[in-house]
CSV table of C-alpha atoms in Angstrom, one decimal:
chain,number,residue,atom,x,y,z
G,19,MET,CA,-14.0,-11.9,7.0
G,20,TRP,CA,-11.3,-9.8,6.3
G,21,LEU,CA,-12.3,-9.3,2.8
G,22,LYS,CA,-15.6,-7.7,4.0
G,23,GLN,CA,-13.5,-5.4,6.5
G,24,LEU,CA,-11.4,-4.2,4.1
G,25,TYR,CA,-14.5,-3.5,1.5
G,26,ASN,CA,-15.8,-1.6,4.3
G,27,ASP,CA,-12.8,0.8,4.7
G,28,LYS,CA,-12.1,1.3,1.3
G,29,LEU,CA,-15.4,1.6,-0.3
G,30,GLY,CA,-18.2,1.4,2.4
G,31,ASN,CA,-18.8,5.0,2.5
G,32,MET,CA,-19.2,5.0,-1.2
G,33,THR,CA,-22.5,4.5,-3.5
G,34,VAL,CA,-22.2,2.4,-6.5
G,35,LYS,CA,-22.5,5.3,-8.8
G,36,GLN,CA,-19.7,7.3,-6.8
G,37,VAL,CA,-17.4,4.2,-6.9
G,38,LEU,CA,-18.3,4.1,-11.1
G,39,VAL,CA,-17.7,8.0,-11.6
G,40,LYS,CA,-14.3,7.8,-9.6
G,41,THR,CA,-13.1,4.5,-11.4
G,42,ILE,CA,-13.6,6.3,-14.9
G,43,LEU,CA,-11.7,9.5,-13.8
G,44,MET,CA,-9.1,7.6,-12.5
G,45,PHE,CA,-8.5,6.2,-15.7
G,46,ILE,CA,-8.9,9.7,-17.2
G,47,ALA,CA,-6.3,10.9,-14.9
G,48,ALA,CA,-3.8,8.2,-15.5
G,49,ALA,CA,-4.0,8.7,-19.2
G,50,VAL,CA,-3.6,12.2,-18.8
G,51,SER,CA,-0.7,12.4,-16.7
G,52,ALA,CA,1.0,9.7,-18.8
G,53,PHE,CA,0.5,11.8,-22.0
G,54,GLY,CA,2.3,15.0,-20.0
G,55,VAL,CA,5.1,12.6,-19.1
G,56,GLY,CA,5.3,11.2,-22.4
G,57,LEU,CA,5.7,14.6,-24.1
G,58,PHE,CA,8.2,15.5,-21.3
G,59,ILE,CA,10.1,12.7,-22.4
G,60,CYS,CA,10.3,12.9,-26.0
G,61,SER,CA,10.9,16.6,-26.3
G,62,GLY,CA,14.4,16.4,-25.7
G,63,LEU,CA,14.7,19.3,-23.7
G,64,GLY,CA,14.5,17.5,-20.3
G,65,SER,CA,12.1,15.3,-18.8
G,66,ASP,CA,10.1,15.8,-15.8
G,67,PRO,CA,11.4,14.6,-12.5
G,68,ILE,CA,10.2,11.3,-12.1
G,69,SER,CA,11.2,10.8,-16.1
G,70,VAL,CA,14.7,11.6,-15.2
G,71,TRP,CA,14.7,9.0,-13.0
G,72,LEU,CA,13.0,6.6,-15.3
G,73,ASP,CA,15.3,7.7,-18.1
G,74,GLY,CA,18.1,7.0,-15.7
G,75,LEU,CA,17.0,3.3,-15.1
G,76,ASP,CA,16.6,3.0,-19.1
G,77,HIS,CA,20.3,3.9,-19.4
G,78,THR,CA,21.4,1.9,-17.0
G,79,PHE,CA,19.5,-1.4,-17.5
G,80,HIS,CA,18.3,-0.9,-21.4
G,81,PHE,CA,14.9,-1.9,-20.6
G,82,GLY,CA,12.7,0.6,-22.0
G,83,ILE,CA,10.9,3.8,-20.5
G,84,GLY,CA,7.6,2.0,-20.3
G,85,MET,CA,9.3,-1.2,-18.3
G,86,ALA,CA,10.9,1.1,-16.3
G,87,SER,CA,7.7,2.7,-15.1
G,88,THR,CA,6.2,-0.4,-14.7
G,89,ILE,CA,9.0,-1.8,-12.2
G,90,ASN,CA,9.0,1.5,-10.4
G,91,ASN,CA,5.5,1.6,-9.9
G,92,ASN,CA,5.5,-1.9,-8.5
G,93,VAL,CA,8.4,-1.0,-6.0
G,94,THR,CA,6.8,2.2,-4.8
G,95,LEU,CA,3.3,0.3,-4.7
G,96,VAL,CA,4.8,-2.3,-2.5
G,97,VAL,CA,6.4,0.2,-0.2
G,98,ALA,CA,3.0,2.3,-0.2
G,99,ILE,CA,1.1,-0.7,1.1
G,100,LEU,CA,3.5,-1.5,3.7
G,101,PHE,CA,3.8,2.0,5.2
G,102,ALA,CA,1.0,4.0,3.9
G,103,PHE,CA,-2.0,1.5,3.5
G,104,LYS,CA,-4.9,4.0,4.6
G,105,TYR,CA,-4.1,5.8,1.5
G,106,ILE,CA,-4.2,2.9,-0.9
G,107,ASN,CA,-7.3,2.0,-2.9
G,108,VAL,CA,-8.7,0.9,-6.0
G,109,GLY,CA,-7.6,4.3,-7.7
G,110,THR,CA,-3.9,3.2,-6.6
G,111,VAL,CA,-4.0,-0.1,-8.7
G,112,ILE,CA,-5.2,1.8,-11.8
G,113,ASN,CA,-3.2,4.6,-11.6
G,114,SER,CA,-0.3,2.4,-11.3
G,115,VAL,CA,-1.1,-0.1,-13.8
G,116,PHE,CA,-2.7,1.9,-16.5
G,117,PHE,CA,-0.2,4.7,-16.3
G,118,SER,CA,2.6,2.4,-17.6
G,119,VAL,CA,0.6,1.0,-20.4
G,120,ALA,CA,-0.5,4.6,-21.4
G,121,LEU,CA,2.8,5.9,-21.5
G,122,GLY,CA,4.2,3.1,-23.5
G,123,LEU,CA,1.4,3.4,-26.0
G,124,TYR,CA,2.1,7.0,-26.6
G,125,GLU,CA,5.8,7.0,-26.7
G,126,PRO,CA,6.3,5.7,-30.3
G,127,PHE,CA,3.9,7.9,-31.5
G,128,MET,CA,5.2,10.8,-29.9
G,129,ARG,CA,8.7,10.2,-30.9
G,130,SER,CA,7.6,10.0,-34.4
G,131,PHE,CA,6.0,13.2,-34.7
G,132,ILE,CA,8.6,14.9,-33.0
G,133,ALA,CA,11.2,13.4,-35.5
G,134,ALA,CA,9.0,14.6,-38.4
G,135,HIS,CA,9.0,18.3,-36.8
G,136,ASN,CA,12.4,18.6,-35.3
G,137,ASN,CA,12.6,22.2,-34.4
G,138,LEU,CA,12.6,24.5,-30.9
G,139,TRP,CA,9.5,25.6,-31.3
G,140,VAL,CA,7.8,22.4,-31.2
G,141,ARG,CA,9.8,20.8,-28.6
G,142,SER,CA,9.0,24.0,-26.5
G,143,ALA,CA,5.3,23.3,-27.2
G,144,TYR,CA,6.0,19.5,-25.9
G,145,ILE,CA,7.5,20.8,-22.7
G,146,ALA,CA,4.3,23.6,-21.9
G,147,LEU,CA,2.0,21.4,-23.0
G,148,GLY,CA,3.5,18.1,-21.0
G,149,LEU,CA,3.5,20.2,-17.7
G,150,VAL,CA,-0.2,21.0,-18.3
G,151,PHE,CA,-1.4,17.7,-18.7
G,152,MET,CA,1.1,16.3,-16.4
G,153,ILE,CA,-0.2,18.9,-13.5
G,154,LEU,CA,-4.1,18.3,-14.3
G,155,GLY,CA,-3.7,14.4,-14.1
G,156,LEU,CA,-1.6,14.3,-11.1
G,157,ALA,CA,-4.1,17.0,-9.4
G,158,LEU,CA,-7.2,15.0,-10.6
G,159,VAL,CA,-5.5,11.9,-8.7
G,160,VAL,CA,-5.2,13.8,-5.6
G,161,SER,CA,-8.4,15.2,-5.6
G,162,LEU,CA,-10.4,12.0,-6.1
G,163,ARG,CA,-9.3,10.4,-2.9
G,164,PHE,CA,-9.6,7.1,-4.5
G,165,GLY,CA,-6.4,6.0,-3.5
G,166,PHE,CA,-3.4,8.4,-4.2
G,167,GLY,CA,-0.6,7.2,-6.6
G,168,ASN,CA,2.2,5.4,-5.0
G,169,THR,CA,4.7,8.2,-3.9
G,170,ASP,CA,1.8,10.6,-3.0
G,171,SER,CA,0.4,8.0,-0.5
G,172,ILE,CA,4.1,7.8,1.1
G,173,LEU,CA,4.0,12.0,1.1
G,174,PHE,CA,0.5,11.9,2.7
G,175,ARG,CA,1.2,9.3,5.4
G,176,ILE,CA,4.5,11.6,6.2
G,177,MET,CA,2.1,14.8,6.5
G,178,ASP,CA,-0.1,12.9,8.8
G,179,LYS,CA,2.7,12.8,11.5
G,180,HIS,CA,3.8,16.1,10.5
G,181,PRO,CA,0.6,18.2,10.4
G,182,THR,CA,2.5,21.8,9.4
G,183,PHE,CA,4.1,20.2,6.3
G,184,GLN,CA,2.6,21.1,3.0
G,185,TYR,CA,2.3,18.9,0.0
G,186,ARG,CA,3.6,21.5,-2.4
G,187,PHE,CA,7.1,21.4,-0.5
G,188,MET,CA,7.0,17.7,0.1
G,189,LYS,CA,6.6,17.2,-3.5
G,190,ILE,CA,9.7,19.5,-4.4
G,191,ALA,CA,11.8,17.6,-2.3
G,192,LEU,CA,10.7,14.2,-3.6
G,193,ASP,CA,11.2,15.3,-7.2
G,194,GLY,CA,14.7,16.7,-6.3
G,195,CYS,CA,15.5,13.3,-5.1
G,196,TYR,CA,14.3,12.0,-8.3
G,197,ILE,CA,16.2,14.4,-10.4
G,198,ILE,CA,19.5,13.4,-8.6
G,199,ALA,CA,19.2,9.8,-8.7
G,200,GLY,CA,18.2,10.0,-12.2
G,201,PHE,CA,20.9,12.2,-13.4
G,202,LEU,CA,23.7,10.2,-11.6
G,203,MET,CA,22.2,7.0,-14.0
G,204,GLY,CA,22.5,9.1,-17.1
G,205,GLY,CA,19.0,10.4,-17.2
G,206,VAL,CA,18.7,14.0,-18.9
G,207,VAL,CA,18.7,17.0,-17.1
G,208,SER,CA,17.9,20.3,-18.8
G,209,VAL,CA,15.6,23.4,-18.8
G,210,GLY,CA,12.1,21.4,-18.7
G,211,THR,CA,13.5,19.5,-15.9
G,212,ILE,CA,13.9,22.6,-13.6
G,213,ILE,CA,10.5,24.1,-14.6
G,214,ALA,CA,8.7,20.9,-13.6
G,215,PHE,CA,10.9,20.6,-10.5
G,216,VAL,CA,9.5,24.3,-9.5
G,217,LEU,CA,6.2,24.3,-10.8
G,218,THR,CA,4.8,20.7,-10.3
G,219,GLY,CA,4.2,20.7,-6.8
G,220,PRO,CA,2.5,24.1,-6.6
G,221,GLY,CA,0.5,23.5,-9.5
G,222,ILE,CA,-1.0,20.6,-7.9
G,223,SER,CA,-2.1,22.2,-4.7
G,224,ALA,CA,-3.3,25.0,-6.9
G,225,CYS,CA,-5.6,22.9,-8.9
G,226,VAL,CA,-6.7,20.2,-6.5
G,227,PRO,CA,-9.4,22.8,-5.0
G,228,VAL,CA,-10.4,24.1,-8.6
G,229,ILE,CA,-10.9,20.4,-10.0
G,230,ASP,CA,-13.0,19.7,-6.9
G,231,LYS,CA,-15.0,22.9,-7.3
G,232,LEU,CA,-15.6,22.5,-10.9
G,233,ILE,CA,-15.6,18.8,-11.5
G,234,LEU,CA,-16.1,16.5,-8.8
G,235,THR,CA,-18.5,18.3,-6.5
G,236,PRO,CA,-21.0,18.7,-9.4
G,237,LEU,CA,-20.3,14.9,-10.0
G,238,GLY,CA,-21.1,14.0,-6.6
G,239,VAL,CA,-17.9,12.9,-5.5
G,240,GLY,CA,-15.9,15.9,-4.1
G,241,ASP,CA,-14.2,16.0,-1.0
G,242,HIS,CA,-13.8,18.6,1.6
G,243,HIS,CA,-10.1,17.6,2.1
G,244,ASN,CA,-9.7,19.0,-1.2
G,245,ARG,CA,-10.6,22.5,-0.4
G,246,GLU,CA,-8.6,22.5,3.0
G,247,MET,CA,-5.4,21.3,1.3
G,248,ASN,CA,-3.6,24.6,1.3
G,249,LYS,CA,-4.5,25.8,4.6
G,250,ARG,CA,-1.9,23.7,6.9
G,251,SER,CA,0.6,26.6,6.9
G,252,LYS,CA,-2.4,29.0,7.9
G,253,GLU,CA,-3.6,26.8,10.5
G,254,ALA,CA,-0.2,27.0,11.8
G,255,GLU,CA,0.2,30.5,11.8
G,256,VAL,CA,-3.5,30.9,13.7
G,257,ILE,CA,-1.6,28.4,16.3
G,258,GLU,CA,1.3,30.2,16.9
G,259,VAL,CA,-0.2,33.9,17.0
G,260,PRO,CA,-2.2,33.3,20.2
G,261,VAL,CA,1.3,31.5,21.9
G,262,GLU,CA,3.3,34.8,21.3
G,263,GLU,CA,0.8,37.0,22.4
G,264,ALA,CA,0.5,35.3,25.7
G,265,ALA,CA,4.3,35.6,26.1
G,266,GLU,CA,4.0,39.2,25.4
G,267,VAL,CA,0.9,39.6,28.1
G,268,LEU,CA,3.1,37.6,30.7
G,269,LYS,CA,6.0,39.8,30.3
G,270,SER,CA,4.0,42.8,30.7
G,271,GLU,CA,2.6,41.5,33.7
G,272,ASP,CA,6.2,40.6,35.2
């Protein structure tokens, strides 16, 4: 009985075609974001925030980036299930598992290429391309609404409790925590890290509505929440303005 209820809650409002399309796109999103993260790690000019954390784990416990990613994803998945289960779906599991597998596959080839073309221009290209791929992959995960990534599930749960909070700023705060913790454990922090720290959250927020309009809606899996993602602050302003005007009216009447 509970399995049927779980199925209805998570997949009951989708057709078989929509589930299949979202599943395929989620695998693509995980592969794209893992490719971006891999470029960041191998550039040597500073990892993205989550990679600083994974790099710190690797430096401390010496079990490789791929295994560090697996452990991190498993732990955050458990936390997300306990505190943000409404945002957990098939896509969460796909992203959690396949991201780590893809990252482990990419890393040796990326390191071999950078070793053969070890110059600042190639490393800078790694950083630039890594940021683009990472933002696009993560934005696709969010826009699919098929189960957020582990940490994003927790962020969106927090935003449920605080409607005026915006994803872009929540993401920046979380990335800051990853950078500090990873740096203290020996992770590499450099110019690429700062760039990712500043641009990842706003970049994802900007890309989600575009991906929904250009890709998801034509495929029949668009979601109106994606188009409203950046309206939280505007809605708060709309609420606040009438209150201020009302106060002024009361003062004038007195």
